[in-house]
GROMACS .gro file of C-alpha atoms in nm:
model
  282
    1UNK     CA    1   0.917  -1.805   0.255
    2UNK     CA    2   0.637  -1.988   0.423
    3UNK     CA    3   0.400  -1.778   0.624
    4UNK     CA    4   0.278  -1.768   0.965
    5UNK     CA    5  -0.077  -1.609   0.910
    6UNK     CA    6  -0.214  -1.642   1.305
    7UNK     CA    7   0.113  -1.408   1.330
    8UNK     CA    8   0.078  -1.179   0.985
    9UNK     CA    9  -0.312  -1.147   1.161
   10UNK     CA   10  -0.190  -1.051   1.456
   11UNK     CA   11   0.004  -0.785   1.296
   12UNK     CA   12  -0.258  -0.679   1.105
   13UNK     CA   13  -0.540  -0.641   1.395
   14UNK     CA   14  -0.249  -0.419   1.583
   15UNK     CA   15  -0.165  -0.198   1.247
   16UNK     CA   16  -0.586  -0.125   1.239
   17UNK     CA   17  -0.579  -0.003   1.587
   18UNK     CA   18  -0.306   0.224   1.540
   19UNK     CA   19  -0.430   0.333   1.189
   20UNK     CA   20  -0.781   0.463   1.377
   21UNK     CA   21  -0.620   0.602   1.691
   22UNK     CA   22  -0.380   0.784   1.446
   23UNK     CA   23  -0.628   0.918   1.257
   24UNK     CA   24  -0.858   1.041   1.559
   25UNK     CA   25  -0.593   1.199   1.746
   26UNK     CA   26  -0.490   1.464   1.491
   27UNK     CA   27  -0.851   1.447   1.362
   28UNK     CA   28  -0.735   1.428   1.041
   29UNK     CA   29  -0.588   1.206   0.777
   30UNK     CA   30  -0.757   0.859   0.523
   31UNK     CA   31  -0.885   0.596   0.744
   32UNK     CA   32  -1.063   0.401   0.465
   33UNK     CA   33  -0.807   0.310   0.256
   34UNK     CA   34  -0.570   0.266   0.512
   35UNK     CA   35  -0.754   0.007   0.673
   36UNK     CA   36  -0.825  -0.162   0.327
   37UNK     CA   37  -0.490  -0.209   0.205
   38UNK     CA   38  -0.347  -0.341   0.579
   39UNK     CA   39  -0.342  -0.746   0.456
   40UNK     CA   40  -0.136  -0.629   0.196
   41UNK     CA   41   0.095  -0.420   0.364
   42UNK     CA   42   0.138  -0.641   0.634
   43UNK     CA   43   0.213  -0.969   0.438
   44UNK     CA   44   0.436  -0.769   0.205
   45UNK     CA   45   0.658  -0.640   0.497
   46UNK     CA   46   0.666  -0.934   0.742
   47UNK     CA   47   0.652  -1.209   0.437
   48UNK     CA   48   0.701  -1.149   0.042
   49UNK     CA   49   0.946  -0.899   0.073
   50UNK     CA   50   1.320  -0.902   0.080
   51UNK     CA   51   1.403  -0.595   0.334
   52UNK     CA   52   1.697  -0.452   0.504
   53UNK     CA   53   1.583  -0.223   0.807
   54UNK     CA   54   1.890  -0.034   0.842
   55UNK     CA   55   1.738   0.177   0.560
   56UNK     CA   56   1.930   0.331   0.295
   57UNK     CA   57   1.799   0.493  -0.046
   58UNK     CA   58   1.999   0.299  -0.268
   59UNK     CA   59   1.840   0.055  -0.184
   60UNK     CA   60   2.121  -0.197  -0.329
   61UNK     CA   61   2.021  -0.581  -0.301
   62UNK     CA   62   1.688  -0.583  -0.165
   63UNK     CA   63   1.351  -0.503  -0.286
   64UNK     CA   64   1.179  -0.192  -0.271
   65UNK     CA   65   0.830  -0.091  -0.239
   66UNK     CA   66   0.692   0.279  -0.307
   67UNK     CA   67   0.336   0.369  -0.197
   68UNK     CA   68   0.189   0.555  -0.482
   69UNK     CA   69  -0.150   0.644  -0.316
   70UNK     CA   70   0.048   0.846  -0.054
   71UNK     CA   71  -0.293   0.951   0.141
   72UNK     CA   72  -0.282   0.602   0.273
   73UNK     CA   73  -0.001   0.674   0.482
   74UNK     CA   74  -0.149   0.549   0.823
   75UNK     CA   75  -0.075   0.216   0.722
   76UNK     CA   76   0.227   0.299   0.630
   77UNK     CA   77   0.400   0.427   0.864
   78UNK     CA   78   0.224   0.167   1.091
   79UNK     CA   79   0.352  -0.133   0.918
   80UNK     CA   80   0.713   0.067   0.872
   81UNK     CA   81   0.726   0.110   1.279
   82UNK     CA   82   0.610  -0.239   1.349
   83UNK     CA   83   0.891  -0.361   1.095
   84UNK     CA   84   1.149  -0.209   1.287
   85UNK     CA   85   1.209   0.098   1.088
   86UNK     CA   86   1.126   0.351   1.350
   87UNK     CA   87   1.026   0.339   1.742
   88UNK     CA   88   0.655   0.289   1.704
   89UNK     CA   89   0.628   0.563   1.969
   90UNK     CA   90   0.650   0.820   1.732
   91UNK     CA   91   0.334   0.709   1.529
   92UNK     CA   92   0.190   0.947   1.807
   93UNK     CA   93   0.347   1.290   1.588
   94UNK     CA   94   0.100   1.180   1.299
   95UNK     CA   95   0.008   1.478   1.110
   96UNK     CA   96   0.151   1.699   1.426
   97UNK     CA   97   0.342   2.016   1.366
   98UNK     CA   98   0.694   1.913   1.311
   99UNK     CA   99   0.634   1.546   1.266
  100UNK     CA  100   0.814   1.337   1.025
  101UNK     CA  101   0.523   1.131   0.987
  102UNK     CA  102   0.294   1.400   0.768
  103UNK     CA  103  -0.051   1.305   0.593
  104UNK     CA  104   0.146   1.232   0.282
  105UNK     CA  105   0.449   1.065   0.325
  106UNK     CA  106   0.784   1.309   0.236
  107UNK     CA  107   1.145   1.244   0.211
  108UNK     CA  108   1.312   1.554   0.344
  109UNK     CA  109   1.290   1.457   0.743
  110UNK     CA  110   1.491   1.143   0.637
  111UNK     CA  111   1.194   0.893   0.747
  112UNK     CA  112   1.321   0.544   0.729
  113UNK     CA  113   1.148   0.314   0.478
  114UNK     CA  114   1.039   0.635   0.259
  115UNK     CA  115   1.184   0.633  -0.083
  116UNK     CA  116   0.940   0.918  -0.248
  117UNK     CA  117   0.736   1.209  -0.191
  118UNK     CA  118   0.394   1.077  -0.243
  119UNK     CA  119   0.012   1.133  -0.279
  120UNK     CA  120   0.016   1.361  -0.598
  121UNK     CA  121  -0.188   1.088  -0.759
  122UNK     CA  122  -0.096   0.887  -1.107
  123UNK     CA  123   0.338   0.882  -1.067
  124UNK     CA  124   0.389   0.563  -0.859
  125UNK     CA  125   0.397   0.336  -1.113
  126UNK     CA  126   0.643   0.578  -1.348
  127UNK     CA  127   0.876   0.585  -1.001
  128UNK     CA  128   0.863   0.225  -0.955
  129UNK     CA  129   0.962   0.137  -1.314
  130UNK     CA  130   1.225   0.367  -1.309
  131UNK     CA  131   1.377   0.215  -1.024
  132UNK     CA  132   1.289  -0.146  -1.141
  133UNK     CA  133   1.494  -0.041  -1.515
  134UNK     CA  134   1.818   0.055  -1.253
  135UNK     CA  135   1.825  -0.225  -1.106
  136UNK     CA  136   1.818  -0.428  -1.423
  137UNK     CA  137   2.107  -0.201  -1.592
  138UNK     CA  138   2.325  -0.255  -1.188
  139UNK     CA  139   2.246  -0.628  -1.233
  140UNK     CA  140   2.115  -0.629  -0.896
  141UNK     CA  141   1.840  -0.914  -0.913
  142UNK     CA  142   1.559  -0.812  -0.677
  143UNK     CA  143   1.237  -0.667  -0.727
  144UNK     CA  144   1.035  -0.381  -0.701
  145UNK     CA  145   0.684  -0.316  -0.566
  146UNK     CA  146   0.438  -0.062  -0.603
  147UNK     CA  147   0.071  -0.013  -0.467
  148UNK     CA  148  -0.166   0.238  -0.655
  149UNK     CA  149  -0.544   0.346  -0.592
  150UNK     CA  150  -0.820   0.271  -0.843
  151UNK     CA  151  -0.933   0.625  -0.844
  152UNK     CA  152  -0.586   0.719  -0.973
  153UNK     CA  153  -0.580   0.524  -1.246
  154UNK     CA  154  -0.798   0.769  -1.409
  155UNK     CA  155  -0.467   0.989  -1.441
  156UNK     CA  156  -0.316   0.989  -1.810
  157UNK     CA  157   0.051   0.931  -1.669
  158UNK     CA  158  -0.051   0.574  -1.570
  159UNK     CA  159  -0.120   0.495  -1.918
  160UNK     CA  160   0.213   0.618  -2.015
  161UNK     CA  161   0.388   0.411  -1.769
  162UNK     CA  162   0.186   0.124  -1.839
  163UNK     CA  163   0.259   0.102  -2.209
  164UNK     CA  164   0.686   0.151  -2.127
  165UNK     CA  165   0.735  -0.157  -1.903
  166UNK     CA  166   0.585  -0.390  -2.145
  167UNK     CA  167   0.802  -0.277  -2.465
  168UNK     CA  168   1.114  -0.237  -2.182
  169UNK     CA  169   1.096  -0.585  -2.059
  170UNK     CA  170   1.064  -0.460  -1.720
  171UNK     CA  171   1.005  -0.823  -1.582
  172UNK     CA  172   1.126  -0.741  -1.229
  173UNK     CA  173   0.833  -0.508  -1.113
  174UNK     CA  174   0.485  -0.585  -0.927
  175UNK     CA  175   0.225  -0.366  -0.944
  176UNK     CA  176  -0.089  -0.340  -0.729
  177UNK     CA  177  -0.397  -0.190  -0.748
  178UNK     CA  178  -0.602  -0.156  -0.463
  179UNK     CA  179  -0.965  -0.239  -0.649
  180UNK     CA  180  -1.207  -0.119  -0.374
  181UNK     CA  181  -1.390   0.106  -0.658
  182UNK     CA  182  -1.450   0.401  -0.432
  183UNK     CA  183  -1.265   0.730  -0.424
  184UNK     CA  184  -1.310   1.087  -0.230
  185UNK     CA  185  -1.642   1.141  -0.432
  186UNK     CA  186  -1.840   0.839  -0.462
  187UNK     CA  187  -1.765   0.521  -0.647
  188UNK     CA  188  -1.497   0.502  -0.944
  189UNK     CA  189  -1.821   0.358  -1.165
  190UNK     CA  190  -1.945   0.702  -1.098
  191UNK     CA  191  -1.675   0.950  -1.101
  192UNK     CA  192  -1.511   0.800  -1.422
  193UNK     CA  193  -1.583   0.438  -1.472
  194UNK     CA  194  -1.238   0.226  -1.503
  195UNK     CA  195  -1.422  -0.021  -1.713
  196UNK     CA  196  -1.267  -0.401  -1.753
  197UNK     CA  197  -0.947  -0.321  -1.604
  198UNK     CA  198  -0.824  -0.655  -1.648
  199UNK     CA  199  -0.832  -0.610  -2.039
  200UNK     CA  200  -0.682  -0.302  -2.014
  201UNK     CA  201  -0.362  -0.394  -1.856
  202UNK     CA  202  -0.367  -0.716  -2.079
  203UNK     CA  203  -0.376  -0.469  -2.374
  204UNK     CA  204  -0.099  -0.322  -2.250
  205UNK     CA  205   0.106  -0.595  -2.256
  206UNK     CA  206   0.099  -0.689  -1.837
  207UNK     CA  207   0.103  -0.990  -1.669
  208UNK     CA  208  -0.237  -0.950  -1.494
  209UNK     CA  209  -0.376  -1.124  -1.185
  210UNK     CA  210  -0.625  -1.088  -0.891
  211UNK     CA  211  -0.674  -1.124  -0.561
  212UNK     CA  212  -1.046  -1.156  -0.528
  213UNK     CA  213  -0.998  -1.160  -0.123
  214UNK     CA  214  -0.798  -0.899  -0.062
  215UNK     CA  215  -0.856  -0.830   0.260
  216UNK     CA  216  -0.837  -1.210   0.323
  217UNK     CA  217  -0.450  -1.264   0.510
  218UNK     CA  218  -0.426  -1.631   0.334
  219UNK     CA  219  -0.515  -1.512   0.012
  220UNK     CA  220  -0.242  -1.221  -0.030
  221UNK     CA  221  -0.006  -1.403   0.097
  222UNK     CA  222  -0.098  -1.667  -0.180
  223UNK     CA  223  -0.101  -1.400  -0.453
  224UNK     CA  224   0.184  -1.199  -0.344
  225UNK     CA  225   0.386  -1.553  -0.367
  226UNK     CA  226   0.249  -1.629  -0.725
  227UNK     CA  227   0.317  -1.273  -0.851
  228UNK     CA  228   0.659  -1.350  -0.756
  229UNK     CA  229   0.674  -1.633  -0.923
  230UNK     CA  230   0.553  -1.467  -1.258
  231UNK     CA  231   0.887  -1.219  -1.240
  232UNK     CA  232   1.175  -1.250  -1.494
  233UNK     CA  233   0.932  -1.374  -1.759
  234UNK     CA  234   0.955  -1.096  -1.996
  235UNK     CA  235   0.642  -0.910  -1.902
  236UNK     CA  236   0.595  -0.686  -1.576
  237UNK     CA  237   0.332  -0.825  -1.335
  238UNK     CA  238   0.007  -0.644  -1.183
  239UNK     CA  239  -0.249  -0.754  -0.900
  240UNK     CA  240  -0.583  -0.636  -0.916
  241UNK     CA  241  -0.638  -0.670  -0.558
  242UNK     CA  242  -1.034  -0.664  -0.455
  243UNK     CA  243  -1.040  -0.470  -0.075
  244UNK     CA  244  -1.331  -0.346   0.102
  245UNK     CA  245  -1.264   0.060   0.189
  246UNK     CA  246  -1.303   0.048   0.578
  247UNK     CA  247  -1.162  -0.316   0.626
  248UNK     CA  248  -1.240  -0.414   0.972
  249UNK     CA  249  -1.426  -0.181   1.127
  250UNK     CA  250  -1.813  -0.240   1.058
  251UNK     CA  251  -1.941   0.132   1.026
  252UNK     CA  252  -1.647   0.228   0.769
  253UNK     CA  253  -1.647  -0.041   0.558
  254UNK     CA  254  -1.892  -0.026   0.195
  255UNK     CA  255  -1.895   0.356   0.219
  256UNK     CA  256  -1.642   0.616   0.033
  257UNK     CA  257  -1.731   0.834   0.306
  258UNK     CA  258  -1.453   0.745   0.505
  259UNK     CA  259  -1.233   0.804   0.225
  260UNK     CA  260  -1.126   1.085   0.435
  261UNK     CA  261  -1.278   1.156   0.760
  262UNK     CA  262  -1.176   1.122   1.093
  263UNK     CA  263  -1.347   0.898   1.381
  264UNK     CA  264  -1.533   1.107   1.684
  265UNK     CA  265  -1.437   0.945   2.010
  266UNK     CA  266  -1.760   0.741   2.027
  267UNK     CA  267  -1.672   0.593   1.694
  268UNK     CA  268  -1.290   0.537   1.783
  269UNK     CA  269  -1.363   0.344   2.075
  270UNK     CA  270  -1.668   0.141   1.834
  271UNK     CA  271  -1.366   0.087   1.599
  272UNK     CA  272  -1.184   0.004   1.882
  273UNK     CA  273  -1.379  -0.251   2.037
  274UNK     CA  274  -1.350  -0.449   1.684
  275UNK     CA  275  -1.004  -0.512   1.671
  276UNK     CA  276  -0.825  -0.701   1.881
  277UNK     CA  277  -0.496  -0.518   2.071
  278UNK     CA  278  -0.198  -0.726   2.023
  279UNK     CA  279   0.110  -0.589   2.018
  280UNK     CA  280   0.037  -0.314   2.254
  281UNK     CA  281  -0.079   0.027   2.186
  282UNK     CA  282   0.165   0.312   2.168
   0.00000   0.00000   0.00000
């Protein structure tokens, strides 16, 4: 599928403004992150994947994604209105009593385009592979995607998951790691170092690659295309995927401080003022 990436930016400048204004109006909720892993989310939704909007949870015949870092949800549920799963209107219920759209996403409200309770950190990838193994055994050829923090990769249940898709086969799954090497407390180098991640997964028996730009909308469209192309080769594929926490907006990015902290209104309208409105705010 060849991209339009003027039109994926686009996107992408309109999911920023609506992660920010989300954020600041409940006063609440993971701006940094969010605003990191937009590229991805964006070119994922509106270019690599396979998607039928008229949600269902079988999910039978297209791909699926699961968001395993579920504190991200901002972007989200941003990219998930924008894609036509929900009126974008209601992106104005984030984190509001009663909202479907909570700070981590759930399944019980029946949200379109949620497939699992997430943001207990470390069981993405296990839920993904599952759901990649059923699709093998219904002979149902599409693939799966999942995107996981580097912070939670210091959970042991990666690790498990990571050594049963290798010896499985599971050749039908891409993985992402959002590599921005900061978490709630500082940086991952400090917390627990991750070490050479890229030797770790290739120990593991993975198909590893990286997107050294990945806040760059030409480069993960690139790599999203070429991890496709790596599927159904006997080994399952992972992207280590180099963002910048804070992604657009100046005063949040190269800080873990906005891990998880909400814009005053000075700041909002700073943010803002640095990305460009085009699709029209709800």
């Amino acid at each position: 599928m060849s991209a339009d990436i003027n039109k994926l930016e686009q996107i992408a400048s309109q999911v920023r403004r609506d992660i920010v204004r989300m954020v600041h109006a409940c006063q609440s909720g993971h701006p940094g992150g969010s605003l990191g892993c937009t590229d991805y989310f964006v070119a994922l939704y509106f270019n690599a994947m396979k998607r039928n909007p008229s949600f269902d949870m079988d999910g039978k015949g297209e791909d699926l994604f699961f968001l395993s870092n579920g504190h991200i949800s901002p972007v989200f549920y941003s990219t998930l209105a924008h894609a036509g799963y929900f009126e974008v209107s209601e992106l104005a219920t984030f984190r509001k009593i009663n909202s479907r759209l909570q700070g981590h996403p759930t399944t019980h409200e029946g949200l379109p385009g949620i497939r699992i309770a997430s943001g207990s950190l470390g069981q993405g990838l296990s839920v993904a592979i599952g759901a990649a193994q059923a699709k093998k055994l219904n002979k149902d050829n599409n693939l799966v995607y999942v995107l996981m923090g580097d912070g939670e990769l210091q959970e042991g249940q990666v690790w498990e998951a990571a050594m049963y898709a290798p010896h499985n086969k599971i050749d039908n799954l891409i993985a992402t790691v959002d590599y921005n090497k900061a978490q709630i407390d500082g940086s991952t180098d400090q917390v627990l170092s991750l070490g050479d991640l890229r030797a770790k997964w290739e120990a593991f028996g993975w198909d590893v690659m990286e997107i050294a730009k990945g806040n760059d909308m030409n480069a993960v469209v690139a790599g999203l295309a070429e991890a496709k192309s790596r599927t159904g080769k006997g080994k399952p594929v992972i992207i280590l995927m180099h963002t910048e926490m804070g992604s657009g907006v100046d005063f949040m990015m190269g800080s873990h401080k906005w891990h998880g902290v909400a814009p005053n209104d000075e700041q909002l309208a700073s943010a803002l003022n640095q990305l460009t409105e085009t699709l029209g705010d709800y």
